[in-house]
Every structure is written in structure tokens, then in C-alpha cells.
mmCIF file of N, CA and C in Angstrom:
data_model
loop_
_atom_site.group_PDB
_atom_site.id
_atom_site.type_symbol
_atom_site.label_atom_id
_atom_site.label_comp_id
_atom_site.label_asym_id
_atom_site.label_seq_id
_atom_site.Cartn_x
_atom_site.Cartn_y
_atom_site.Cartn_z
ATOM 1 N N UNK A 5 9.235 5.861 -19.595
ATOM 2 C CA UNK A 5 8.596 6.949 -18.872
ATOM 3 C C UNK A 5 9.098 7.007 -17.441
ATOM 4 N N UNK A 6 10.455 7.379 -17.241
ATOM 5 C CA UNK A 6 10.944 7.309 -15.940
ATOM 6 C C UNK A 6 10.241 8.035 -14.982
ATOM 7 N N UNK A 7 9.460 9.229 -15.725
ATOM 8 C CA UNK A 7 9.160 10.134 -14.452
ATOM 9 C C UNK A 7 7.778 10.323 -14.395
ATOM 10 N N UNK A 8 6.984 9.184 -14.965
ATOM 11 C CA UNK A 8 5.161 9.475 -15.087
ATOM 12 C C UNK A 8 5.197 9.407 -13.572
ATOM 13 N N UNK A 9 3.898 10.026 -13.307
ATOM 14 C CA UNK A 9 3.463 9.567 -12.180
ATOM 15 C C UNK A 9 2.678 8.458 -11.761
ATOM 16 N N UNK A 10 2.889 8.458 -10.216
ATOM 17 C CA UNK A 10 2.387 7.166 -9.779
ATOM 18 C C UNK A 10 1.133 7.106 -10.120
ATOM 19 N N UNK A 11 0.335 6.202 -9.578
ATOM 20 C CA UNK A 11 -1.054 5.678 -9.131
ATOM 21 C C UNK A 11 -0.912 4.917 -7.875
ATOM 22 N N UNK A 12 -1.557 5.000 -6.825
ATOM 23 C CA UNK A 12 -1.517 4.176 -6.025
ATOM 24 C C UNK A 12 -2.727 3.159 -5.265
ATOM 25 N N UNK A 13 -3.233 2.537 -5.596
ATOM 26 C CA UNK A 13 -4.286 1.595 -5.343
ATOM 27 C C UNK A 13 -4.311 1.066 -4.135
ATOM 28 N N UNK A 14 -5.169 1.512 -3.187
ATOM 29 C CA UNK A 14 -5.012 0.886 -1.803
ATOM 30 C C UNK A 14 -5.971 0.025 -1.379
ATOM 31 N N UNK A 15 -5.736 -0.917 -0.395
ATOM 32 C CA UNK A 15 -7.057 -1.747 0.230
ATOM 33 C C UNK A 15 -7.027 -1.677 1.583
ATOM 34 N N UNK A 16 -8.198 -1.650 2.534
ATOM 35 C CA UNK A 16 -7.866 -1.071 3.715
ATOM 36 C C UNK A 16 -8.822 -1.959 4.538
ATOM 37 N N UNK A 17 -8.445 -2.497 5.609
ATOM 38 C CA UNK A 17 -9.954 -2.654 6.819
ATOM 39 C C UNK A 17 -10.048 -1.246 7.700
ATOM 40 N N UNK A 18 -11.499 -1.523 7.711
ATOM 41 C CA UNK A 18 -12.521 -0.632 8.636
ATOM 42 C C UNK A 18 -11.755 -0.053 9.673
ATOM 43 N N UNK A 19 -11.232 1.535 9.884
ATOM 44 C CA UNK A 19 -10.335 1.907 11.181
ATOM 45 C C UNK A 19 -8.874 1.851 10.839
ATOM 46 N N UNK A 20 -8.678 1.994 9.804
ATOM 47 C CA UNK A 20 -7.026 2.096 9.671
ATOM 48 C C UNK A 20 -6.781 3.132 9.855
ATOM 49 N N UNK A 21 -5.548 3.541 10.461
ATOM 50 C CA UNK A 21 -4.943 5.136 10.545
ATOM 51 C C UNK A 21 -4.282 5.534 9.440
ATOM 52 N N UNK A 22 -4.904 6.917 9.232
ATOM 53 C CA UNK A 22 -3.635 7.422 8.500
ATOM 54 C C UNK A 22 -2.640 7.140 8.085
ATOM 55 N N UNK A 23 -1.811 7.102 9.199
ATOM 56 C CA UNK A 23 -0.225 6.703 9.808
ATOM 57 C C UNK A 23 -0.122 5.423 8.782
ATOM 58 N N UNK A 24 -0.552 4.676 8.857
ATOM 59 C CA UNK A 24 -0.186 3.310 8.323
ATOM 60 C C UNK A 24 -0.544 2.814 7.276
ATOM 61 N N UNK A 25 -1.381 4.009 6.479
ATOM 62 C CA UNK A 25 -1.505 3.981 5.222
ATOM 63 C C UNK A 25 -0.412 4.815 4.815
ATOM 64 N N UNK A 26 0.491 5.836 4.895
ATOM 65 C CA UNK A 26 1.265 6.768 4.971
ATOM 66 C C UNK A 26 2.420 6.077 5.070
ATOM 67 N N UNK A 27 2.545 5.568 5.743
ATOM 68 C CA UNK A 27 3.677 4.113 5.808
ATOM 69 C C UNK A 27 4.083 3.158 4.649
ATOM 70 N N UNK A 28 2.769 2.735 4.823
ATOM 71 C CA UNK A 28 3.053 1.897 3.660
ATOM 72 C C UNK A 28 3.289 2.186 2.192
ATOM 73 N N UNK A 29 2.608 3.715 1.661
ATOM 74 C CA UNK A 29 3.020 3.877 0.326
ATOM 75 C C UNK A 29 4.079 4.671 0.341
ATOM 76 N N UNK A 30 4.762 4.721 1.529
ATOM 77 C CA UNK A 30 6.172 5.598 1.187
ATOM 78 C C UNK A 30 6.969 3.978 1.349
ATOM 79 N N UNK A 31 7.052 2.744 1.843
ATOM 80 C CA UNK A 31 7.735 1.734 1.736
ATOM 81 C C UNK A 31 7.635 1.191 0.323
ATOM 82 N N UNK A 32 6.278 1.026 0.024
ATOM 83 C CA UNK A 32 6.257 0.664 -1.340
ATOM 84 C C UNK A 32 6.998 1.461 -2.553
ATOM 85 N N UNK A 33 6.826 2.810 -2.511
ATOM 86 C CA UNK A 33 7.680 3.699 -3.077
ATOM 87 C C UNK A 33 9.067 3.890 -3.175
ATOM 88 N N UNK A 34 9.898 3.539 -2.044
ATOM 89 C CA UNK A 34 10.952 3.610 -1.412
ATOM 90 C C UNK A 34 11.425 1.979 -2.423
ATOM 91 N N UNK A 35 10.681 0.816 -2.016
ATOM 92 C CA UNK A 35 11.045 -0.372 -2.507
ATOM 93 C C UNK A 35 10.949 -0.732 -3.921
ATOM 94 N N UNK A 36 10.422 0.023 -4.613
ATOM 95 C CA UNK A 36 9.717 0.170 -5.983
ATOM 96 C C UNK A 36 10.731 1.151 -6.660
ATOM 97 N N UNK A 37 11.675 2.052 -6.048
ATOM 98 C CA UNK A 37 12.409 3.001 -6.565
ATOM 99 C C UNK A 37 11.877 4.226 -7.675
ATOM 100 N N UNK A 38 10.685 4.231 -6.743
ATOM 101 C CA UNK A 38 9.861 5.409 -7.262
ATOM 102 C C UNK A 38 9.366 6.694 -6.193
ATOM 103 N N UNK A 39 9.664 6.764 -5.109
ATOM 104 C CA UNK A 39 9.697 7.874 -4.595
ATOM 105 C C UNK A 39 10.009 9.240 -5.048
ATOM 106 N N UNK A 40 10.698 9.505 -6.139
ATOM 107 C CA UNK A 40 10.761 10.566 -6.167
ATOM 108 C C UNK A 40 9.462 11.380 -7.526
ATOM 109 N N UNK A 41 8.959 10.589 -8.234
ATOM 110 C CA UNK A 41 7.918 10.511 -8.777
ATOM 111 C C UNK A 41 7.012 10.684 -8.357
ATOM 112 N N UNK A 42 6.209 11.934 -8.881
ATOM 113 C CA UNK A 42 4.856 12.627 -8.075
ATOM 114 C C UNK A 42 3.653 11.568 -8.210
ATOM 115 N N UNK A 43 2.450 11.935 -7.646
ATOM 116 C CA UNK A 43 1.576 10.517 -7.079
ATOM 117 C C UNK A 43 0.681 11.401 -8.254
ATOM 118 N N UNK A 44 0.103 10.307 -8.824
ATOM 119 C CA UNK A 44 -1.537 11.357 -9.279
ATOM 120 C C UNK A 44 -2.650 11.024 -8.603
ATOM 121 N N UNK A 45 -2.868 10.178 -7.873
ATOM 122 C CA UNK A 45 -3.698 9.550 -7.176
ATOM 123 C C UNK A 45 -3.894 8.641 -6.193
ATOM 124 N N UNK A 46 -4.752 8.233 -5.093
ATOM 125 C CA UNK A 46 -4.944 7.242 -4.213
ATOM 126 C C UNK A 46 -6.305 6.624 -5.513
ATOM 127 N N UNK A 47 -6.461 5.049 -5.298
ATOM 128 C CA UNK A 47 -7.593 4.401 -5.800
ATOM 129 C C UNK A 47 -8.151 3.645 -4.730
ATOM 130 N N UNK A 48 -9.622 3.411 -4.964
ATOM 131 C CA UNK A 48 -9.663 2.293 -4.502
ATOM 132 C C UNK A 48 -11.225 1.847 -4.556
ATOM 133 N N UNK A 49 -11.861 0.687 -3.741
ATOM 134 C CA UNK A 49 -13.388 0.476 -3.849
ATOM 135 C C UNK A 49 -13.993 1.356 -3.582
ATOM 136 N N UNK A 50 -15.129 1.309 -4.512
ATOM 137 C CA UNK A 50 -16.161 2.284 -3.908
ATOM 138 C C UNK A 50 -17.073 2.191 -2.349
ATOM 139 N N UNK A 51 -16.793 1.029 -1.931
ATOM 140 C CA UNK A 51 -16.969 0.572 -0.464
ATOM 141 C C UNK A 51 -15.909 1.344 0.598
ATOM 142 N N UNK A 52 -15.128 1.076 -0.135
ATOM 143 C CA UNK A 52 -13.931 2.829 1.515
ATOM 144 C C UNK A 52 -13.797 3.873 1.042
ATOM 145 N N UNK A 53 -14.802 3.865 -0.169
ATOM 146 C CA UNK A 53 -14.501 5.415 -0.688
ATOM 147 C C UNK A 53 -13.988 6.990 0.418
ATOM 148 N N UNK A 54 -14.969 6.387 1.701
ATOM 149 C CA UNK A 54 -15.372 7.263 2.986
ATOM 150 C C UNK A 54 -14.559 6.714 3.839
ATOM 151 N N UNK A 55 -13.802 5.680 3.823
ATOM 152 C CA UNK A 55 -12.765 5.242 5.280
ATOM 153 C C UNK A 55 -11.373 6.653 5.223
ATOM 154 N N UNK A 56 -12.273 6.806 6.690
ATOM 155 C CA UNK A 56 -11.177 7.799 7.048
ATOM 156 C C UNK A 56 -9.625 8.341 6.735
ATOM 157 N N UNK A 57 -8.981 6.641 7.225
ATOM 158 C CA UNK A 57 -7.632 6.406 6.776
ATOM 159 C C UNK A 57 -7.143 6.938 5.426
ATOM 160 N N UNK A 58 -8.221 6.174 4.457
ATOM 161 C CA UNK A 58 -8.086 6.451 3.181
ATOM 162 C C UNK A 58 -7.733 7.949 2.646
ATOM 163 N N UNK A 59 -8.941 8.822 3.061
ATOM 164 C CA UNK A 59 -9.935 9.582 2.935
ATOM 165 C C UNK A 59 -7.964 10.984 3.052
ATOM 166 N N UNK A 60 -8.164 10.630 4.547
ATOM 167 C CA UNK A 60 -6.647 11.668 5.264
ATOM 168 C C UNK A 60 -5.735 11.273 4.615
ATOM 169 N N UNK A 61 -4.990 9.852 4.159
ATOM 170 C CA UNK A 61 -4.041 10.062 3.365
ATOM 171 C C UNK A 61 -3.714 10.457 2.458
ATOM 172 N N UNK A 62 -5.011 10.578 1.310
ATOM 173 C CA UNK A 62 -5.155 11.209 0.127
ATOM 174 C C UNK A 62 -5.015 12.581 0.379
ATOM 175 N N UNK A 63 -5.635 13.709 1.436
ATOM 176 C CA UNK A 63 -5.338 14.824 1.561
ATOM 177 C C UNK A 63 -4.389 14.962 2.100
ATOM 178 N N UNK A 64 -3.778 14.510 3.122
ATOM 179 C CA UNK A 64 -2.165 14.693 2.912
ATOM 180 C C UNK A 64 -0.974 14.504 2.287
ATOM 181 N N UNK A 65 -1.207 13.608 1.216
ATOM 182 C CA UNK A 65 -0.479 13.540 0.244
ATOM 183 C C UNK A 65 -0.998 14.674 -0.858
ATOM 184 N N UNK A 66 -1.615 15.066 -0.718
ATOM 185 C CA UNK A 66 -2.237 16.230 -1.956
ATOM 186 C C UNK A 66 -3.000 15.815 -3.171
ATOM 187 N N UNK A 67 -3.224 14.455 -3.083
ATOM 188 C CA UNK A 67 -3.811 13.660 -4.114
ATOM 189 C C UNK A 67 -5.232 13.454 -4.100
ATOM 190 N N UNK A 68 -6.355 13.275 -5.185
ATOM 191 C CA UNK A 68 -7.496 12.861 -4.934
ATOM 192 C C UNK A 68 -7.508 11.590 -4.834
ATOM 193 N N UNK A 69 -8.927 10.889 -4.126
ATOM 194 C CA UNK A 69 -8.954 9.603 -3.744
ATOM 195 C C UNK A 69 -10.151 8.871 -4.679
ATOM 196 N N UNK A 70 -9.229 8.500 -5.587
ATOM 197 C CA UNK A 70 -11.002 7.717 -6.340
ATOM 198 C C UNK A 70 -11.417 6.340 -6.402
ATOM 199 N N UNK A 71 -12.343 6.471 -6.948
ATOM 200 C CA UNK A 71 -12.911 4.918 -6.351
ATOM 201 C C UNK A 71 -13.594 4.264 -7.494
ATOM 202 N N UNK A 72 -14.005 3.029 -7.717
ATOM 203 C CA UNK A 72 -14.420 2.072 -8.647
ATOM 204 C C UNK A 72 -15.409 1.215 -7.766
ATOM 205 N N UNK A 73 -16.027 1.056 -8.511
ATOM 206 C CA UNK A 73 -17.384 -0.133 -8.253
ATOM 207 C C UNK A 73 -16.676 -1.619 -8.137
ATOM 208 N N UNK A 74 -17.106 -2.074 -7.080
ATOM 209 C CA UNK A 74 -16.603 -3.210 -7.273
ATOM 210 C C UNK A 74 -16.562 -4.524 -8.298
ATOM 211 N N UNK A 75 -17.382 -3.983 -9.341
ATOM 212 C CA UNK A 75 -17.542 -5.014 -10.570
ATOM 213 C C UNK A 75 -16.412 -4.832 -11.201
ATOM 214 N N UNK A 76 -16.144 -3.522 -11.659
ATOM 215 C CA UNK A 76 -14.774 -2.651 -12.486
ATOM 216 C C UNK A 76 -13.953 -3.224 -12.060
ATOM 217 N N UNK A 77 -13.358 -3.356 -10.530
ATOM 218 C CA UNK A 77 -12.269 -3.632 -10.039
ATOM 219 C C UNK A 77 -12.159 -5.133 -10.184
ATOM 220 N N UNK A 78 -13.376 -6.152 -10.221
ATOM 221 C CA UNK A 78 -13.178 -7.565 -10.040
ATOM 222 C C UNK A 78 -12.877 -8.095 -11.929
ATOM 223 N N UNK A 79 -13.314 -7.401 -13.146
ATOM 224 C CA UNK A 79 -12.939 -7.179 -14.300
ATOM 225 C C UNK A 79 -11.467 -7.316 -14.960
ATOM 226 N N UNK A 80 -10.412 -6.902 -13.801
ATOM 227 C CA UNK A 80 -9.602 -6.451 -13.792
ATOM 228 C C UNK A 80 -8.116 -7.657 -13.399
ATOM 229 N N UNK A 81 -7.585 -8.090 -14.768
ATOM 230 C CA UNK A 81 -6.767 -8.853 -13.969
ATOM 231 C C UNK A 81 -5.560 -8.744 -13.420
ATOM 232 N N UNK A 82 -5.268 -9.280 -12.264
ATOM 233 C CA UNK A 82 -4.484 -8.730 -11.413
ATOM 234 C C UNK A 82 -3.484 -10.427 -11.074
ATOM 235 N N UNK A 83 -2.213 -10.302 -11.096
ATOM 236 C CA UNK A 83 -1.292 -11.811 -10.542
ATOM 237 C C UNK A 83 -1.212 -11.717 -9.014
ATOM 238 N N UNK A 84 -2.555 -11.296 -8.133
ATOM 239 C CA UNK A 84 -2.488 -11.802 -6.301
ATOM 240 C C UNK A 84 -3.610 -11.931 -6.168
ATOM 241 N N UNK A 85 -5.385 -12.248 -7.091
ATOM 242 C CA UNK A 85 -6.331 -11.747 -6.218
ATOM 243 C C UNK A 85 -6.782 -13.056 -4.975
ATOM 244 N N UNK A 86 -7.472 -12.667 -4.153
ATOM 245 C CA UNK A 86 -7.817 -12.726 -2.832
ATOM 246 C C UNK A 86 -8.800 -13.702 -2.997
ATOM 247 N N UNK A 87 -9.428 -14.626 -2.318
ATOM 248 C CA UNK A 87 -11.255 -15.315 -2.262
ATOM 249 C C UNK A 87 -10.998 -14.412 -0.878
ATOM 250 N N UNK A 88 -10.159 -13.977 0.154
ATOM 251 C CA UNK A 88 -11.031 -13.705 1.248
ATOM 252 C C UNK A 88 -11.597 -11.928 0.856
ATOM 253 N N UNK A 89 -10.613 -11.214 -0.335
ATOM 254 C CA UNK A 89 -10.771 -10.351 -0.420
ATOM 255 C C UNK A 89 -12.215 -10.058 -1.228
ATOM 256 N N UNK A 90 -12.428 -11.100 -1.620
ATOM 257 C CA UNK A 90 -13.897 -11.151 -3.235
ATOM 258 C C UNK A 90 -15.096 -11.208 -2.101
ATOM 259 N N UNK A 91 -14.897 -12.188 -1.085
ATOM 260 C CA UNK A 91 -15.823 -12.348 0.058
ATOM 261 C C UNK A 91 -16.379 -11.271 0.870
ATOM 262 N N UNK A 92 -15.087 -10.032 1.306
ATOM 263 C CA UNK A 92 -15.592 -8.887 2.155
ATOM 264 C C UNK A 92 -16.046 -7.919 1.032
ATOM 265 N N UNK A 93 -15.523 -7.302 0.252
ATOM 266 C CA UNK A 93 -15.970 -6.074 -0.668
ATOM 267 C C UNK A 93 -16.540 -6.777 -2.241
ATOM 268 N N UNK A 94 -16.492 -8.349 -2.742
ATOM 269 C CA UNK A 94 -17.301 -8.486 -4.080
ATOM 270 C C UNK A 94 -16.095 -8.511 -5.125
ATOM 271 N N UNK A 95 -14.756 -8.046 -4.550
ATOM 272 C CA UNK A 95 -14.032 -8.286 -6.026
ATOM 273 C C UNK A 95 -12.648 -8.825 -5.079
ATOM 274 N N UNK A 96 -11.973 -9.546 -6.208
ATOM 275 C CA UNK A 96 -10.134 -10.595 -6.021
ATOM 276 C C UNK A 96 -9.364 -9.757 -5.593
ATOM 277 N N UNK A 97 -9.397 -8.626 -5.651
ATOM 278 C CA UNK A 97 -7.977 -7.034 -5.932
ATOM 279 C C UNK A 97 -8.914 -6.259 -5.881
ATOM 280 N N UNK A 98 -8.384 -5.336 -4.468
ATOM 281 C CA UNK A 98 -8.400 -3.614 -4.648
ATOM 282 C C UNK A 98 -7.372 -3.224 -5.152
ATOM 283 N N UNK A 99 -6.110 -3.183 -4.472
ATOM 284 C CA UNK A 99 -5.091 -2.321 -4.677
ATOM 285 C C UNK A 99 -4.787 -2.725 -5.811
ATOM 286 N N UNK A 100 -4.592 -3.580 -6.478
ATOM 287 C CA UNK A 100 -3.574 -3.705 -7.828
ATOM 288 C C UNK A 100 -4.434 -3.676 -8.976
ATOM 289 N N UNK A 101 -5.987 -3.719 -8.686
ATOM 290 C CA UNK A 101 -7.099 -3.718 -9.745
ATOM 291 C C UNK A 101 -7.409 -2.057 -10.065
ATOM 292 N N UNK A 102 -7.351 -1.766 -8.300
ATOM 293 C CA UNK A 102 -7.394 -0.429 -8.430
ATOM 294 C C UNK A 102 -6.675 0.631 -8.962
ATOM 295 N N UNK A 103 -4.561 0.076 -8.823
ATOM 296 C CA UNK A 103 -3.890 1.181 -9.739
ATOM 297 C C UNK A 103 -4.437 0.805 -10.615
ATOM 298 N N UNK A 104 -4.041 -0.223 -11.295
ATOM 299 C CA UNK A 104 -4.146 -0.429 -12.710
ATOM 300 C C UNK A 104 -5.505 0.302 -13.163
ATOM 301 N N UNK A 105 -7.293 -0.032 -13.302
ATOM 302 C CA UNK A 105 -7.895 0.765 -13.259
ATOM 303 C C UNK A 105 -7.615 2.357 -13.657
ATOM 304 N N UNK A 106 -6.619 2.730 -12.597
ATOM 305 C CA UNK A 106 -6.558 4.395 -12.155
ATOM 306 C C UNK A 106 -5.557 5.124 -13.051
ATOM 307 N N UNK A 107 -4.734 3.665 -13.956
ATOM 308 C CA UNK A 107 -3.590 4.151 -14.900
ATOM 309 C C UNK A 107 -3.750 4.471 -15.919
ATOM 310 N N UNK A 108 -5.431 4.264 -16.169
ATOM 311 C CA UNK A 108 -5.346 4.106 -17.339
ATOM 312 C C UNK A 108 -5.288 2.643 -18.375
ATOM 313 N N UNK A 109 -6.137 2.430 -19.677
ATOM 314 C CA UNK A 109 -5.828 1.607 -20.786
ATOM 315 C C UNK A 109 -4.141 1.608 -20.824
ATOM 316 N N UNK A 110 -3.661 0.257 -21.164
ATOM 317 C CA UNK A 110 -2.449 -0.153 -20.556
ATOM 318 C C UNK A 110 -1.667 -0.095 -19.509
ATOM 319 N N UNK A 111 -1.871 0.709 -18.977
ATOM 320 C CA UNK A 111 -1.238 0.696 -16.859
ATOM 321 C C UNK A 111 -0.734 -0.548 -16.789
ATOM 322 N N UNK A 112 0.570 -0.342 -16.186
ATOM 323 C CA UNK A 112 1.661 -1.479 -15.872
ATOM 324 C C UNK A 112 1.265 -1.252 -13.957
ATOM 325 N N UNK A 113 1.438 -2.148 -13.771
ATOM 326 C CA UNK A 113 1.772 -1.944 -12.414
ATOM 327 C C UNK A 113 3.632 -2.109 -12.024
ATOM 328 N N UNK A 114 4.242 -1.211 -11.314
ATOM 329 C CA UNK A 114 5.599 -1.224 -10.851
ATOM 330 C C UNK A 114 5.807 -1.575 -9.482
ATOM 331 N N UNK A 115 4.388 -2.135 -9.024
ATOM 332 C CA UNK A 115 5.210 -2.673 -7.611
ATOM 333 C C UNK A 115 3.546 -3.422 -7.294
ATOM 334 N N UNK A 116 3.561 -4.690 -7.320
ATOM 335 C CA UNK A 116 1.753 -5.675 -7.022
ATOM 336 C C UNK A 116 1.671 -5.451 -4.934
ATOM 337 N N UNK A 117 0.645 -5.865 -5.114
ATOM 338 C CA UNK A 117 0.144 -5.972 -3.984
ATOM 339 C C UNK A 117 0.976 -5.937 -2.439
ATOM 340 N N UNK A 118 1.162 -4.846 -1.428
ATOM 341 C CA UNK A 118 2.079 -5.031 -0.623
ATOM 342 C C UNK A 118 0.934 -4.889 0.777
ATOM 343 N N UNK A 119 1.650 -5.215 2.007
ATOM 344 C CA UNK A 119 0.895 -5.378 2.963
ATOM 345 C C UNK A 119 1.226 -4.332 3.626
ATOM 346 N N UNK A 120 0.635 -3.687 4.871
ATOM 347 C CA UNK A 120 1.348 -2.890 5.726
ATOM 348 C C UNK A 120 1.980 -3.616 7.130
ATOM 349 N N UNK A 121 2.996 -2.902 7.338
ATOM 350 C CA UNK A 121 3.661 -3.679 8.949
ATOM 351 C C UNK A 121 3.525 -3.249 10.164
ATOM 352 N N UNK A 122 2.534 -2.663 10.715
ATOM 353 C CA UNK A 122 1.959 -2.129 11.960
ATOM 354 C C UNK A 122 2.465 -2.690 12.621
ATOM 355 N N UNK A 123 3.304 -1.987 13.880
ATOM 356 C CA UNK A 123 4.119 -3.046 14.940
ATOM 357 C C UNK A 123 2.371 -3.530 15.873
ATOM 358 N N UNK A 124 3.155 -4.727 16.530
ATOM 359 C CA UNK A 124 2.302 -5.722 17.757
ATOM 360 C C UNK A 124 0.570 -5.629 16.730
ATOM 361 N N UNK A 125 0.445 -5.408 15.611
ATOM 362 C CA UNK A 125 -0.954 -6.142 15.374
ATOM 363 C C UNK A 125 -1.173 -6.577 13.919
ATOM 364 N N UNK A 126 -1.969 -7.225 13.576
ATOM 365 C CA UNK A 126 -1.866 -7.515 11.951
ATOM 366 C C UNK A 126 -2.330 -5.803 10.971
ATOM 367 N N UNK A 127 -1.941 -6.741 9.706
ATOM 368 C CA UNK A 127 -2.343 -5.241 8.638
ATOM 369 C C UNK A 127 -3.639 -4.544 8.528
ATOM 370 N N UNK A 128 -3.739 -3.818 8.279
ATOM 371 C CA UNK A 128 -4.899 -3.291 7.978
ATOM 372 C C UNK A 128 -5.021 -2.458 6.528
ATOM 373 N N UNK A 129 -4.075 -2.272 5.600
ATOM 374 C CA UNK A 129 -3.771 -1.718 4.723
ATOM 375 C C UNK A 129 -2.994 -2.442 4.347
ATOM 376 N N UNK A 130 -3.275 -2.242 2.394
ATOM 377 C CA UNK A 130 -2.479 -3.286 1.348
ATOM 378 C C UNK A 130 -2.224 -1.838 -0.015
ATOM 379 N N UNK A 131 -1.501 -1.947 -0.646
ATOM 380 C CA UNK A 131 -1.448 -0.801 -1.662
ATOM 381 C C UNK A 131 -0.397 -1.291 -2.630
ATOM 382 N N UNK A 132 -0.567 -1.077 -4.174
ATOM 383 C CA UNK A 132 -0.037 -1.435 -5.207
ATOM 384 C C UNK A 132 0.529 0.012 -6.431
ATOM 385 N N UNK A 133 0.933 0.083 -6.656
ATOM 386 C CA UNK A 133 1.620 1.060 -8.062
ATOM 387 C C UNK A 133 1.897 0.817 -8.788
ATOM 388 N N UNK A 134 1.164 1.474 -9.840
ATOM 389 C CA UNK A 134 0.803 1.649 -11.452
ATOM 390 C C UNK A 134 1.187 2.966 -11.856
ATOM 391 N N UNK A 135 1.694 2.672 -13.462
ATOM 392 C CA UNK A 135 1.631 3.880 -14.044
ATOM 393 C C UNK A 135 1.253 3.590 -15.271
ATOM 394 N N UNK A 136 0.383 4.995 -16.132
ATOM 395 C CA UNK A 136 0.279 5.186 -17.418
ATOM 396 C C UNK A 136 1.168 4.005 -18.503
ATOM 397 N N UNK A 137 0.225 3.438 -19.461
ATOM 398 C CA UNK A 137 0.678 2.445 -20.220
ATOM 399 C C UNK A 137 1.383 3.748 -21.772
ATOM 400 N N UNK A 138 2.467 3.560 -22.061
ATOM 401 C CA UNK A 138 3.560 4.566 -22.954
ATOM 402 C C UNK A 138 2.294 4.226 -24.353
ATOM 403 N N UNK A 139 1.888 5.621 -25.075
ATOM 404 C CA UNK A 139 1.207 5.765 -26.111
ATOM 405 C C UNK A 139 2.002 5.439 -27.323
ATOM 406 N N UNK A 140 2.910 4.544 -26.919
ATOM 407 C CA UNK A 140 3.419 4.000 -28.337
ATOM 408 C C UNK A 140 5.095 4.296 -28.341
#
């Protein structure tokens, strides 16, 4: 399925910009060799359902932004999850619980857990890509 579309599963702290969510899933994309593949979605906890960052990147990318309960997402196995991440929002993986989640029954993920690189401060955004698992 060279040309399904993405999913993109993001994880974010409180106050991220736009910008650097915008960043990061065009690096991940770019590094993943899937950029040219349309997005079907932003994912993520139902805890940033409302973070701004989130919220604007999804409408500027043209995509809806959906969200999962954090039980769904902690259900979900993922090869990076977090204890500091299970500690702030209740589950191991947003972003890579979240594509996957957002792909659909069988969803591969094509690129796990990436960080963002904000010059002079740490990340504030993490995001992963999934696509549709092939119906056979």
C-alpha cells in the first residue's frame, strides 16, 4: 500500500506551538519517506484533546484531531513506552499507541516514536506514523 495514508499520533507538553508540532511531522515524514502521502489524521490523548498546538496543527494540515482515552491508548502495544509518560497522562505511548489506535485493526506503524528539536530548549512534542493494516 505505497500510497495509504498516513496517521499521525502525537504527544505534546502543555504550550507547545504550532510551529513545532508542524516541524516535527514534516521531519518525521521527510525521514520515514512518506511525505508525499496524504495524512488522514492527527491522534492523540484525550487529555490534549484541547492543547492548542495540537488543536492548530490539525487545522492546518487539513486533518481532524482525534483522541482516545487513556486506557485505549495504554492497551496498546507499542516497542518505546514511557513510566514518565504513564505517570503524566495514565498510559506508556501517546504517539505510537495513538497512530496505531487511529490505523485501524492491524496498523503498522512506519516510523515509532520521534522527538521534536526546538532550538535552545528541550521537546515539547513527540509524534509517530501508522498506516492501515492491508485487508489481505
Amino acid at each position: 500500500m505505497s500510497g495509504a495514508p498516513v496517521v499521525v499520533g502525537v504527544g505534546a507538553g502543555r504550550g507547545v506551538p504550532v510551529s513545532e508540532v508542524l516541524e516535527l511531522i514534516a521531519a518525521a515524514r521527510a525521514a520515514a519517506g512518506c511525505a508525499h502521502r496524504p495524512l488522514a489524521a492527527l491522534a492523540t490523548v484525550a487529555a490534549k484533546a484541547d492543547e492548542p498546538g495540537l488543536v492548530g496543527a490539525a487545522r492546518r494540515l487539513g486533518v481532524p484531531l482525534w483522541s482516545y482515552p487513556a486506557g485505549a491508548l495504554a492497551a496498546v502495544g507499542v516497542p518505546a513506552p514511557s513510566g514518565a509518560v504513564a505517570a503524566a497522562v495514565g498510559t506508556p505511548s501517546v504517539a505510537e499507541a495513538a497512530a496505531l489506535l487511529a490505523a485501524g485493526p492491524g496498523g503498522q506503524l512506519l516510523a515509532g516514536k520521534r522527538k521534536s528539536a526546538p532550538r535552545g530548549r528541550p521537546a515539547r512534542a513527540t509524534c509517530a506514523l501508522a498506516v492501515p493494516g492491508s485487508n489481505g
